[in-house]
mmCIF file of C-alpha atoms in Angstrom:
data_model
loop_
_atom_site.group_PDB
_atom_site.id
_atom_site.type_symbol
_atom_site.label_atom_id
_atom_site.label_comp_id
_atom_site.label_asym_id
_atom_site.label_seq_id
_atom_site.Cartn_x
_atom_site.Cartn_y
_atom_site.Cartn_z
ATOM 1 C CA MET P 25 0.000 0.000 0.000
ATOM 2 C CA SER P 26 1.130 3.543 -0.738
ATOM 3 C CA ASN P 27 2.522 5.766 2.021
ATOM 4 C CA ILE P 28 0.484 8.987 1.824
ATOM 5 C CA ALA P 29 0.991 12.161 3.848
ATOM 6 C CA ILE P 30 -2.020 14.448 4.354
ATOM 7 C CA LEU P 31 -1.095 17.982 5.439
ATOM 8 C CA SER P 32 -3.284 20.711 6.896
ATOM 9 C CA PRO P 33 -2.664 23.777 9.090
ATOM 10 C CA ASN P 34 -4.937 22.612 11.934
ATOM 11 C CA LYS P 35 -6.192 19.414 13.419
ATOM 12 C CA THR P 36 -9.513 18.722 11.721
ATOM 13 C CA ALA P 37 -12.140 21.263 12.770
ATOM 14 C CA ILE P 38 -15.917 20.878 12.584
ATOM 15 C CA SER P 39 -15.870 23.009 9.423
ATOM 16 C CA GLU P 40 -13.173 20.871 7.799
ATOM 17 C CA THR P 41 -15.068 17.611 7.396
ATOM 18 C CA PHE P 42 -13.491 17.109 3.970
ATOM 19 C CA ILE P 43 -10.076 16.529 5.597
ATOM 20 C CA LYS P 44 -11.543 13.992 8.008
ATOM 21 C CA ASN P 45 -13.180 12.340 5.013
ATOM 22 C CA HIS P 46 -9.836 12.032 3.209
ATOM 23 C CA LYS P 47 -8.137 10.633 6.310
ATOM 24 C CA GLU P 48 -10.793 7.977 6.759
ATOM 25 C CA LYS P 49 -11.564 6.985 3.178
ATOM 26 C CA LEU P 50 -8.292 7.089 1.240
ATOM 27 C CA ARG P 51 -6.626 3.720 0.770
ATOM 28 C CA GLY P 52 -3.021 3.446 1.881
ATOM 29 C CA ASN P 53 -0.828 4.063 4.906
ATOM 30 C CA ILE P 54 -2.022 7.540 5.899
ATOM 31 C CA SER P 55 0.116 9.875 8.002
ATOM 32 C CA TYR P 56 -1.677 13.049 9.050
ATOM 33 C CA PHE P 57 0.627 16.067 9.515
ATOM 34 C CA TYR P 58 -0.791 19.267 10.980
ATOM 35 C CA GLY P 59 -0.104 22.312 13.138
ATOM 36 C CA GLY P 60 1.307 25.440 11.533
ATOM 37 C CA ALA P 61 2.547 26.428 8.095
ATOM 38 C CA ILE P 62 5.259 23.789 8.494
ATOM 39 C CA PRO P 63 3.573 20.885 10.359
ATOM 40 C CA ASN P 64 4.510 20.381 14.007
ATOM 41 C CA PHE P 65 2.598 17.139 14.616
ATOM 42 C CA VAL P 66 2.088 13.713 13.081
ATOM 43 C CA GLY P 67 -1.337 12.359 14.076
ATOM 44 C CA ASP P 68 -1.506 11.528 17.755
ATOM 45 C CA GLU P 69 1.924 9.934 17.717
ATOM 46 C CA TYR P 70 4.423 12.664 18.457
ATOM 47 C CA ALA P 71 5.434 16.281 17.996
ATOM 48 C CA LEU P 72 8.135 17.169 15.505
ATOM 49 C CA ILE P 73 9.342 20.093 17.622
ATOM 50 C CA ASN P 74 12.548 19.677 19.599
ATOM 51 C CA PHE P 75 13.849 22.201 22.123
ATOM 52 C CA GLU P 76 17.247 22.990 23.577
ATOM 53 C CA LYS P 77 15.825 23.261 27.062
ATOM 54 C CA LYS P 78 12.496 22.822 28.778
ATOM 55 C CA PRO P 79 10.374 25.906 27.945
ATOM 56 C CA SER P 80 8.722 28.180 30.446
ATOM 57 C CA PHE P 81 4.996 28.185 31.029
ATOM 58 C CA ILE P 82 4.654 31.261 28.798
ATOM 59 C CA ASP P 83 6.611 29.524 26.046
ATOM 60 C CA ARG P 84 4.245 26.580 26.286
ATOM 61 C CA LEU P 85 1.279 28.849 25.773
ATOM 62 C CA LYS P 86 2.981 30.494 22.821
ATOM 63 C CA ARG P 87 3.853 27.183 21.225
ATOM 64 C CA MET P 88 0.403 25.662 21.919
ATOM 65 C CA LEU P 89 1.971 22.391 22.999
ATOM 66 C CA PRO P 90 1.052 20.452 26.170
ATOM 67 C CA ALA P 91 3.753 20.015 28.772
ATOM 68 C CA PHE P 92 3.900 16.213 28.572
ATOM 69 C CA ILE P 93 5.087 16.469 24.966
ATOM 70 C CA TYR P 94 7.946 18.799 25.878
ATOM 71 C CA ASP P 95 9.070 16.412 28.592
ATOM 72 C CA ARG P 96 9.288 13.491 26.153
ATOM 73 C CA VAL P 97 10.881 14.934 23.029
ATOM 74 C CA PRO P 98 14.664 15.097 22.599
ATOM 75 C CA LYS P 99 16.223 18.472 23.335
ATOM 76 C CA SER P 100 17.937 20.226 20.448
ATOM 77 C CA GLU P 101 17.578 23.419 18.453
ATOM 78 C CA TYR P 102 14.271 23.631 16.639
ATOM 79 C CA ASP P 103 14.271 23.743 12.830
ATOM 80 C CA PRO P 104 10.701 23.025 11.622
ATOM 81 C CA LYS P 105 11.688 22.351 8.009
ATOM 82 C CA GLU P 106 14.396 19.912 9.012
ATOM 83 C CA PHE P 107 12.143 18.005 11.398
ATOM 84 C CA PHE P 108 9.315 17.883 8.871
ATOM 85 C CA ALA P 109 11.661 16.606 6.163
ATOM 86 C CA ASN P 110 13.037 13.962 8.517
ATOM 87 C CA ALA P 111 9.512 12.837 9.387
ATOM 88 C CA LEU P 112 8.658 12.433 5.698
ATOM 89 C CA LYS P 113 11.753 10.286 5.237
ATOM 90 C CA GLU P 114 11.085 8.282 8.405
ATOM 91 C CA LYS P 115 7.538 7.531 7.243
ATOM 92 C CA LYS P 116 8.821 6.710 3.724
ATOM 93 C CA ILE P 117 6.201 9.031 2.272
ATOM 94 C CA GLU P 118 5.604 8.452 -1.433
ATOM 95 C CA VAL P 119 3.212 11.339 -2.109
ATOM 96 C CA VAL P 120 2.095 14.450 -0.201
ATOM 97 C CA LEU P 121 -1.504 15.686 -0.307
ATOM 98 C CA ALA P 122 -1.552 19.336 0.790
ATOM 99 C CA GLU P 123 -4.984 20.453 1.947
ATOM 100 C CA PHE P 124 -5.196 24.144 0.926
ATOM 101 C CA GLY P 125 -2.894 25.952 -1.483
ATOM 102 C CA THR P 126 -1.483 27.978 1.409
ATOM 103 C CA THR P 127 -0.145 24.781 2.967
ATOM 104 C CA ALA P 128 1.482 23.711 -0.295
ATOM 105 C CA ALA P 129 3.068 27.151 -0.702
ATOM 106 C CA GLU P 130 5.083 26.596 2.486
ATOM 107 C CA ILE P 131 6.140 22.970 2.056
ATOM 108 C CA TYR P 132 6.645 22.471 -1.695
ATOM 109 C CA PRO P 133 10.439 23.191 -1.515
ATOM 110 C CA ILE P 134 10.811 20.316 0.954
ATOM 111 C CA CYS P 135 8.910 17.942 -1.344
ATOM 112 C CA GLN P 136 11.035 19.141 -4.236
ATOM 113 C CA GLN P 137 14.252 18.613 -2.256
ATOM 114 C CA LEU P 138 13.208 15.056 -1.310
ATOM 115 C CA ASN P 139 11.777 14.324 -4.782
ATOM 116 C CA ILE P 140 8.359 13.514 -3.299
ATOM 117 C CA PRO P 141 5.345 14.146 -5.585
ATOM 118 C CA LEU P 142 2.998 16.895 -4.407
ATOM 119 C CA VAL P 143 -0.774 16.982 -4.943
ATOM 120 C CA ILE P 144 -2.585 20.173 -3.934
ATOM 121 C CA PHE P 145 -6.253 20.448 -2.979
ATOM 122 C CA PHE P 146 -7.685 23.987 -3.261
ATOM 123 C CA PHE P 147 -10.946 24.761 -1.457
ATOM 124 C CA GLY P 148 -11.833 28.471 -1.751
ATOM 125 C CA PHE P 149 -10.100 31.187 0.253
ATOM 126 C CA ASP P 150 -6.713 29.833 -0.846
ATOM 127 C CA VAL P 151 -7.617 30.717 -4.451
ATOM 128 C CA PHE P 152 -9.838 33.782 -4.205
ATOM 129 C CA MET P 153 -8.561 35.971 -1.351
ATOM 130 C CA THR P 154 -6.548 38.850 -2.789
ATOM 131 C CA ASN P 155 -4.121 39.082 0.155
ATOM 132 C CA VAL P 156 -3.402 35.338 -0.106
ATOM 133 C CA GLN P 157 -2.783 35.689 -3.829
ATOM 134 C CA GLU P 158 -0.413 38.591 -3.280
ATOM 135 C CA PHE P 159 1.448 37.082 -0.319
ATOM 136 C CA HIS P 160 2.017 33.718 -2.037
ATOM 137 C CA LYS P 161 2.339 35.037 -5.588
ATOM 138 C CA GLN P 162 5.775 33.611 -6.377
ATOM 139 C CA ASN P 163 5.327 30.495 -4.252
ATOM 140 C CA TYR P 164 2.060 29.701 -6.044
ATOM 141 C CA LYS P 165 3.769 29.938 -9.426
ATOM 142 C CA ASN P 166 6.621 27.682 -8.303
ATOM 143 C CA MET P 167 4.517 25.103 -6.493
ATOM 144 C CA LEU P 168 2.014 24.816 -9.372
ATOM 145 C CA GLN P 169 4.900 24.092 -11.726
ATOM 146 C CA TYR P 170 6.233 21.395 -9.386
ATOM 147 C CA ALA P 171 2.908 19.835 -8.375
ATOM 148 C CA SER P 172 1.846 16.602 -10.025
ATOM 149 C CA SER P 173 -1.791 17.740 -9.936
ATOM 150 C CA SER P 174 -4.010 20.417 -8.433
ATOM 151 C CA LEU P 175 -7.575 19.600 -7.443
ATOM 152 C CA VAL P 176 -10.342 22.210 -7.235
ATOM 153 C CA VAL P 177 -13.844 21.945 -5.803
ATOM 154 C CA SER P 178 -15.405 24.424 -8.230
ATOM 155 C CA LYS P 179 -14.820 25.295 -11.871
ATOM 156 C CA SER P 180 -14.633 28.992 -10.956
ATOM 157 C CA MET P 181 -11.185 28.333 -9.467
ATOM 158 C CA ILE P 182 -9.621 27.150 -12.711
ATOM 159 C CA PRO P 183 -9.133 30.563 -14.409
ATOM 160 C CA VAL P 184 -7.464 31.930 -11.256
ATOM 161 C CA LEU P 185 -4.943 29.074 -11.083
ATOM 162 C CA LYS P 186 -4.212 29.450 -14.790
ATOM 163 C CA LYS P 187 -3.246 33.078 -14.114
ATOM 164 C CA PHE P 188 -0.566 31.717 -11.785
ATOM 165 C CA GLY P 189 0.757 29.547 -14.581
ATOM 166 C CA ALA P 190 -0.962 26.278 -13.741
ATOM 167 C CA ASP P 191 -1.130 23.773 -16.573
ATOM 168 C CA GLU P 192 -4.850 23.238 -17.245
ATOM 169 C CA ASN P 193 -4.145 19.575 -17.974
ATOM 170 C CA LYS P 194 -2.941 19.184 -14.377
ATOM 171 C CA ILE P 195 -6.046 20.794 -12.825
ATOM 172 C CA ILE P 196 -8.636 18.237 -11.718
ATOM 173 C CA TYR P 197 -12.242 19.181 -10.939
ATOM 174 C CA ASN P 198 -13.309 17.229 -7.851
ATOM 175 C CA PRO P 199 -16.139 18.839 -5.861
ATOM 176 C CA ALA P 200 -16.491 18.178 -2.166
ATOM 177 C CA SER P 201 -19.073 15.630 -1.076
ATOM 178 C CA ALA P 202 -21.465 14.878 1.751
ATOM 179 C CA HIS P 203 -21.203 12.004 4.196
ATOM 180 C CA GLU P 204 -23.280 8.962 3.263
ATOM 181 C CA ASP P 205 -25.309 9.289 6.487
ATOM 182 C CA PHE P 206 -27.201 12.293 5.115
ATOM 183 C CA PHE P 207 -28.865 10.170 2.426
ATOM 184 C CA LYS P 208 -30.625 8.235 5.206
ATOM 185 C CA LEU P 209 -32.479 11.293 6.506
ATOM 186 C CA LYS P 210 -36.219 11.671 5.907
ATOM 187 C CA PRO P 211 -37.389 15.269 6.311
ATOM 188 C CA THR P 212 -41.003 15.498 7.495
ATOM 189 C CA PHE P 213 -41.786 18.904 5.923
ATOM 190 C CA GLU P 214 -44.338 19.310 8.729
ATOM 191 C CA GLN P 215 -42.758 22.327 10.420
ATOM 192 C CA ASN P 216 -42.000 25.780 9.029
ATOM 193 C CA ASN P 217 -38.358 25.589 10.043
ATOM 194 C CA PHE P 218 -35.413 26.715 7.970
ATOM 195 C CA ILE P 219 -31.857 25.631 8.727
ATOM 196 C CA SER P 220 -28.501 27.240 7.981
ATOM 197 C CA ILE P 221 -25.160 25.674 8.858
ATOM 198 C CA THR P 222 -22.446 28.267 8.580
ATOM 199 C CA ARG P 223 -19.245 29.818 9.747
ATOM 200 C CA PHE P 224 -19.965 33.395 10.744
ATOM 201 C CA VAL P 225 -17.537 34.900 8.237
ATOM 202 C CA ASP P 226 -17.841 37.504 5.499
ATOM 203 C CA LYS P 227 -18.382 35.196 2.513
ATOM 204 C CA LYS P 228 -21.229 33.368 4.271
ATOM 205 C CA ALA P 229 -23.053 36.695 4.938
ATOM 206 C CA PRO P 230 -25.314 35.216 7.646
ATOM 207 C CA TYR P 231 -26.785 38.683 8.270
ATOM 208 C CA TYR P 232 -28.370 38.585 4.800
ATOM 209 C CA THR P 233 -29.983 35.252 5.655
ATOM 210 C CA ILE P 234 -31.401 36.821 8.825
ATOM 211 C CA LEU P 235 -32.662 39.914 6.989
ATOM 212 C CA ALA P 236 -34.379 37.745 4.364
ATOM 213 C CA PHE P 237 -35.971 35.627 7.083
ATOM 214 C CA ALA P 238 -37.180 38.773 8.887
ATOM 215 C CA GLU P 239 -39.099 39.652 5.705
ATOM 216 C CA VAL P 240 -40.627 36.163 5.710
ATOM 217 C CA LEU P 241 -41.955 36.644 9.238
ATOM 218 C CA LYS P 242 -44.080 39.575 8.104
ATOM 219 C CA GLN P 243 -46.209 37.134 6.103
ATOM 220 C CA MET P 244 -45.469 33.815 7.829
ATOM 221 C CA PRO P 245 -45.071 34.536 11.571
ATOM 222 C CA ASN P 246 -44.981 30.827 12.474
ATOM 223 C CA ALA P 247 -41.649 30.239 10.702
ATOM 224 C CA LYS P 248 -38.360 29.620 12.520
ATOM 225 C CA LEU P 249 -34.703 29.770 11.508
ATOM 226 C CA ASN P 250 -32.106 27.492 13.128
ATOM 227 C CA ILE P 251 -28.530 28.684 12.634
ATOM 228 C CA ILE P 252 -25.636 26.352 13.452
ATOM 229 C CA GLY P 253 -22.019 27.452 13.689
ATOM 230 C CA ASP P 254 -19.607 29.968 15.157
ATOM 231 C CA GLY P 255 -17.354 32.756 13.982
ATOM 232 C CA PHE P 256 -16.427 36.392 14.426
ATOM 233 C CA LEU P 257 -19.710 37.704 12.975
ATOM 234 C CA LYS P 258 -21.899 35.706 15.351
ATOM 235 C CA GLU P 259 -22.300 38.459 17.956
ATOM 236 C CA THR P 260 -23.112 40.954 15.198
ATOM 237 C CA CYS P 261 -25.848 38.636 13.944
ATOM 238 C CA GLU P 262 -27.199 38.111 17.458
ATOM 239 C CA ASN P 263 -27.377 41.887 17.873
ATOM 240 C CA LEU P 264 -29.208 42.165 14.549
ATOM 241 C CA VAL P 265 -31.768 39.595 15.695
ATOM 242 C CA ASN P 266 -32.242 41.522 18.941
ATOM 243 C CA TYR P 267 -32.696 44.782 17.028
ATOM 244 C CA LEU P 268 -35.303 43.180 14.768
ATOM 245 C CA GLU P 269 -37.014 41.728 17.872
ATOM 246 C CA ILE P 270 -37.167 38.204 16.430
ATOM 247 C CA GLN P 271 -35.195 36.423 19.168
ATOM 248 C CA ASP P 272 -37.903 33.790 19.555
ATOM 249 C CA LYS P 273 -37.809 33.040 15.816
ATOM 250 C CA VAL P 274 -34.054 32.796 15.168
ATOM 251 C CA ILE P 275 -32.211 30.202 17.221
ATOM 252 C CA PHE P 276 -28.394 30.266 17.439
ATOM 253 C CA HIS P 277 -27.168 26.757 18.257
ATOM 254 C CA GLY P 278 -23.410 27.375 18.064
ATOM 255 C CA ALA P 279 -21.134 24.534 16.986
ATOM 256 C CA VAL P 280 -22.887 21.187 17.437
ATOM 257 C CA GLU P 281 -22.194 17.540 16.692
ATOM 258 C CA LYS P 282 -23.347 15.966 13.423
ATOM 259 C CA ASP P 283 -26.217 14.047 15.038
ATOM 260 C CA THR P 284 -27.714 17.280 16.352
ATOM 261 C CA TYR P 285 -27.820 19.112 13.059
ATOM 262 C CA MET P 286 -28.972 15.988 11.238
ATOM 263 C CA ASN P 287 -31.965 15.945 13.581
ATOM 264 C CA LEU P 288 -32.604 19.625 12.894
ATOM 265 C CA MET P 289 -32.425 18.908 9.152
ATOM 266 C CA GLU P 290 -35.126 16.259 9.406
ATOM 267 C CA ASN P 291 -37.386 18.829 11.041
ATOM 268 C CA SER P 292 -36.727 21.551 8.449
ATOM 269 C CA ILE P 293 -38.473 22.534 5.247
ATOM 270 C CA ALA P 294 -35.402 23.949 3.467
ATOM 271 C CA TYR P 295 -31.764 24.924 3.826
ATOM 272 C CA VAL P 296 -30.794 28.590 3.350
ATOM 273 C CA GLN P 297 -27.391 30.255 2.805
ATOM 274 C CA HIS P 298 -26.732 33.694 1.312
ATOM 275 C CA SER P 299 -23.102 33.384 0.197
ATOM 276 C CA ILE P 300 -21.350 36.389 -1.380
ATOM 277 C CA GLN P 301 -17.903 37.359 -2.575
ATOM 278 C CA ALA P 302 -16.315 39.149 0.369
ATOM 279 C CA LEU P 303 -14.508 42.460 -0.115
ATOM 280 C CA SER P 304 -11.295 40.506 0.511
ATOM 281 C CA GLY P 305 -12.079 38.409 -2.559
ATOM 282 C CA ASP P 306 -12.847 35.364 -0.413
ATOM 283 C CA SER P 307 -15.428 33.081 -2.011
ATOM 284 C CA GLU P 308 -16.934 29.644 -1.581
ATOM 285 C CA GLY P 309 -15.801 26.514 -3.344
ATOM 286 C CA THR P 310 -18.655 24.014 -3.240
ATOM 287 C CA PRO P 311 -20.067 24.336 0.301
ATOM 288 C CA VAL P 312 -20.277 20.936 1.979
ATOM 289 C CA ALA P 313 -23.254 22.049 4.077
ATOM 290 C CA ILE P 314 -25.283 22.669 0.912
ATOM 291 C CA MET P 315 -24.356 19.221 -0.385
ATOM 292 C CA GLU P 316 -25.341 17.695 2.962
ATOM 293 C CA ALA P 317 -28.710 19.454 2.844
ATOM 294 C CA GLN P 318 -29.423 18.229 -0.675
ATOM 295 C CA SER P 319 -28.275 14.717 0.229
ATOM 296 C CA ALA P 320 -30.771 14.865 3.102
ATOM 297 C CA GLY P 321 -33.588 15.685 0.670
ATOM 298 C CA LEU P 322 -33.977 19.385 1.492
ATOM 299 C CA PRO P 323 -34.421 22.094 -1.137
ATOM 300 C CA VAL P 324 -31.722 24.778 -0.974
ATOM 301 C CA ILE P 325 -32.224 28.537 -1.205
ATOM 302 C CA SER P 326 -28.881 30.184 -1.917
ATOM 303 C CA THR P 327 -27.069 32.511 -4.348
ATOM 304 C CA TYR P 328 -25.472 32.531 -7.786
ATOM 305 C CA HIS P 329 -22.044 32.431 -6.184
ATOM 306 C CA SER P 330 -18.859 30.587 -7.160
ATOM 307 C CA GLY P 331 -19.493 26.809 -7.250
ATOM 308 C CA ILE P 332 -23.009 26.868 -5.749
ATOM 309 C CA PRO P 333 -24.803 26.876 -9.157
ATOM 310 C CA GLU P 334 -22.797 23.755 -10.011
ATOM 311 C CA ILE P 335 -24.662 22.020 -7.168
ATOM 312 C CA VAL P 336 -28.057 23.712 -6.917
ATOM 313 C CA ILE P 337 -30.194 23.856 -10.061
ATOM 314 C CA HIS P 338 -32.502 26.876 -9.939
ATOM 315 C CA GLU P 339 -36.198 25.942 -9.794
ATOM 316 C CA LYS P 340 -35.363 22.241 -9.855
ATOM 317 C CA THR P 341 -33.418 21.430 -6.662
ATOM 318 C CA GLY P 342 -33.916 24.820 -5.009
ATOM 319 C CA PHE P 343 -33.815 28.529 -5.700
ATOM 320 C CA LEU P 344 -30.885 30.850 -6.418
ATOM 321 C CA THR P 345 -30.777 34.612 -6.197
ATOM 322 C CA GLU P 346 -28.167 37.206 -7.036
ATOM 323 C CA GLU P 347 -25.754 38.105 -4.249
ATOM 324 C CA HIS P 348 -27.083 40.811 -1.865
ATOM 325 C CA ASN P 349 -30.669 40.419 -3.128
ATOM 326 C CA VAL P 350 -32.410 39.969 0.225
ATOM 327 C CA LYS P 351 -35.925 40.606 -1.070
ATOM 328 C CA GLN P 352 -35.624 37.932 -3.757
ATOM 329 C CA MET P 353 -34.354 35.417 -1.226
ATOM 330 C CA ALA P 354 -37.275 36.237 1.061
ATOM 331 C CA HIS P 355 -39.656 35.688 -1.873
ATOM 332 C CA TYR P 356 -38.250 32.200 -2.452
ATOM 333 C CA LEU P 357 -38.406 31.327 1.245
ATOM 334 C CA ILE P 358 -42.079 32.282 1.296
ATOM 335 C CA GLU P 359 -42.744 30.275 -1.869
ATOM 336 C CA ILE P 360 -41.272 27.182 -0.208
ATOM 337 C CA LEU P 361 -43.406 27.689 2.895
ATOM 338 C CA LYS P 362 -46.587 28.073 0.828
ATOM 339 C CA ASP P 363 -45.957 25.018 -1.360
ATOM 340 C CA LYS P 364 -44.620 22.103 0.670
ATOM 341 C CA GLU P 365 -45.227 19.664 -2.178
ATOM 342 C CA LYS P 366 -42.835 21.709 -4.285
ATOM 343 C CA ALA P 367 -40.367 21.660 -1.395
ATOM 344 C CA LYS P 368 -40.540 17.855 -1.254
ATOM 345 C CA LYS P 369 -40.075 17.480 -5.030
ATOM 346 C CA MET P 370 -37.126 19.862 -5.084
ATOM 347 C CA GLY P 371 -35.565 18.140 -2.091
ATOM 348 C CA GLU P 372 -35.852 14.710 -3.679
ATOM 349 C CA ALA P 373 -34.479 16.003 -6.992
ATOM 350 C CA GLY P 374 -31.518 17.422 -5.102
ATOM 351 C CA ARG P 375 -30.898 14.120 -3.326
ATOM 352 C CA VAL P 376 -30.899 12.246 -6.644
ATOM 353 C CA ARG P 377 -28.583 14.802 -8.249
ATOM 354 C CA ILE P 378 -26.039 14.587 -5.421
ATOM 355 C CA LYS P 379 -26.130 10.788 -5.422
ATOM 356 C CA GLU P 380 -25.599 10.604 -9.186
ATOM 357 C CA ASN P 381 -23.019 13.368 -9.615
ATOM 358 C CA PHE P 382 -21.338 14.226 -6.316
ATOM 359 C CA SER P 383 -21.113 11.040 -4.293
ATOM 360 C CA ASN P 384 -18.396 10.627 -1.715
ATOM 361 C CA GLU P 385 -17.328 7.422 -3.453
ATOM 362 C CA LYS P 386 -16.717 9.328 -6.683
ATOM 363 C CA HIS P 387 -14.864 12.109 -4.827
ATOM 364 C CA ILE P 388 -12.516 9.652 -3.103
ATOM 365 C CA ASP P 389 -11.975 7.580 -6.273
ATOM 366 C CA ILE P 390 -10.830 10.678 -8.188
ATOM 367 C CA LEU P 391 -8.475 11.714 -5.393
ATOM 368 C CA GLN P 392 -7.115 8.174 -4.982
ATOM 369 C CA THR P 393 -6.402 7.922 -8.711
ATOM 370 C CA VAL P 394 -4.597 11.285 -8.744
ATOM 371 C CA LEU P 395 -2.367 10.271 -5.810
ATOM 372 C CA GLU P 396 -1.508 6.896 -7.307
ATOM 373 C CA GLN P 397 -0.735 8.433 -10.687
ATOM 374 C CA ALA P 398 1.626 10.911 -9.014
ATOM 375 C CA ILE P 399 3.560 8.020 -7.441
ATOM 376 C CA LYS P 400 3.575 6.072 -10.699
ATOM 377 C CA GLN P 401 4.876 9.041 -12.711
ATOM 378 C CA LYS P 402 7.671 9.617 -10.205
ATOM 379 C CA ASN P 403 8.726 5.951 -10.345
ATOM 380 C CA SER P 404 8.503 5.620 -14.136
#
């Protein structure tokens, strides 16, 4: 079996289910490296960081490492690139999968030095954000030349990567996918509940979702909106709800486990998300939460934004509006509430579309093939 390294900046977060999916579903001997631009950890096995002497309590806080790790690792001067390179050699890694272009931008010289093939998976911010593009401008050009392949979750990313000199023949379209468990859900469509699963960040524009829902309440006062997630805009959105005096209609659940939001999905009539291009340039790829909602049999009300129209078919599996058009989104929410048979038909059409075109099995098969081809090309 192939020795595959998966790299990401952080240990898998609730919003990074795609990384967890890759760790669990890819075939091979998987080593998961994470923690910083140059990884500091390998799975739950050990830290790569070595120190000359035992650090102070303040140093521990700065380094974000628990004390028991410091007490066990050998003491020597810390060189993150050297320790990461040594770990790749120790694990006999045959191919590196870098989750996010920003990760690849930092580690590609090490892969190049060790002659290890590099596969890059781009997801959204790492392509669209203008400050990321500017900061990594030269690194992106170099790493895209070295990389065996680059995978993107939406077709809107391809022109941007080509501007950095990426060979279009080495760009692979491989949208994210939903977990198989969501196909088992059976929404009742009995309650007037909407659900939104989001990070409270600029490109998700959760305040637009709230404003659209506030318009709905003027005609349909029995409706409710469940919002799941956290982020820096959450308090702003809570204040907006308080200002609009709809606290009993908009429920903020925070970050919850999968079982909780699956239960909320089954008791919802539709999924809603008003994604926009942020002023920073940040944009969606193909939002996993939208795929999960469609897999669960819910219609989706969202926007003509980045990869979303590749998933949601307007007037067939849901409704799409232009970015910032709150009134149009409210109109579609009301239409769903007034015609639950339409909601059911759209939801089922969305489930079928995801199963046929965006299954997790297909997603993993494409990624597995790309990784194996990278190893084969290096050995040929």
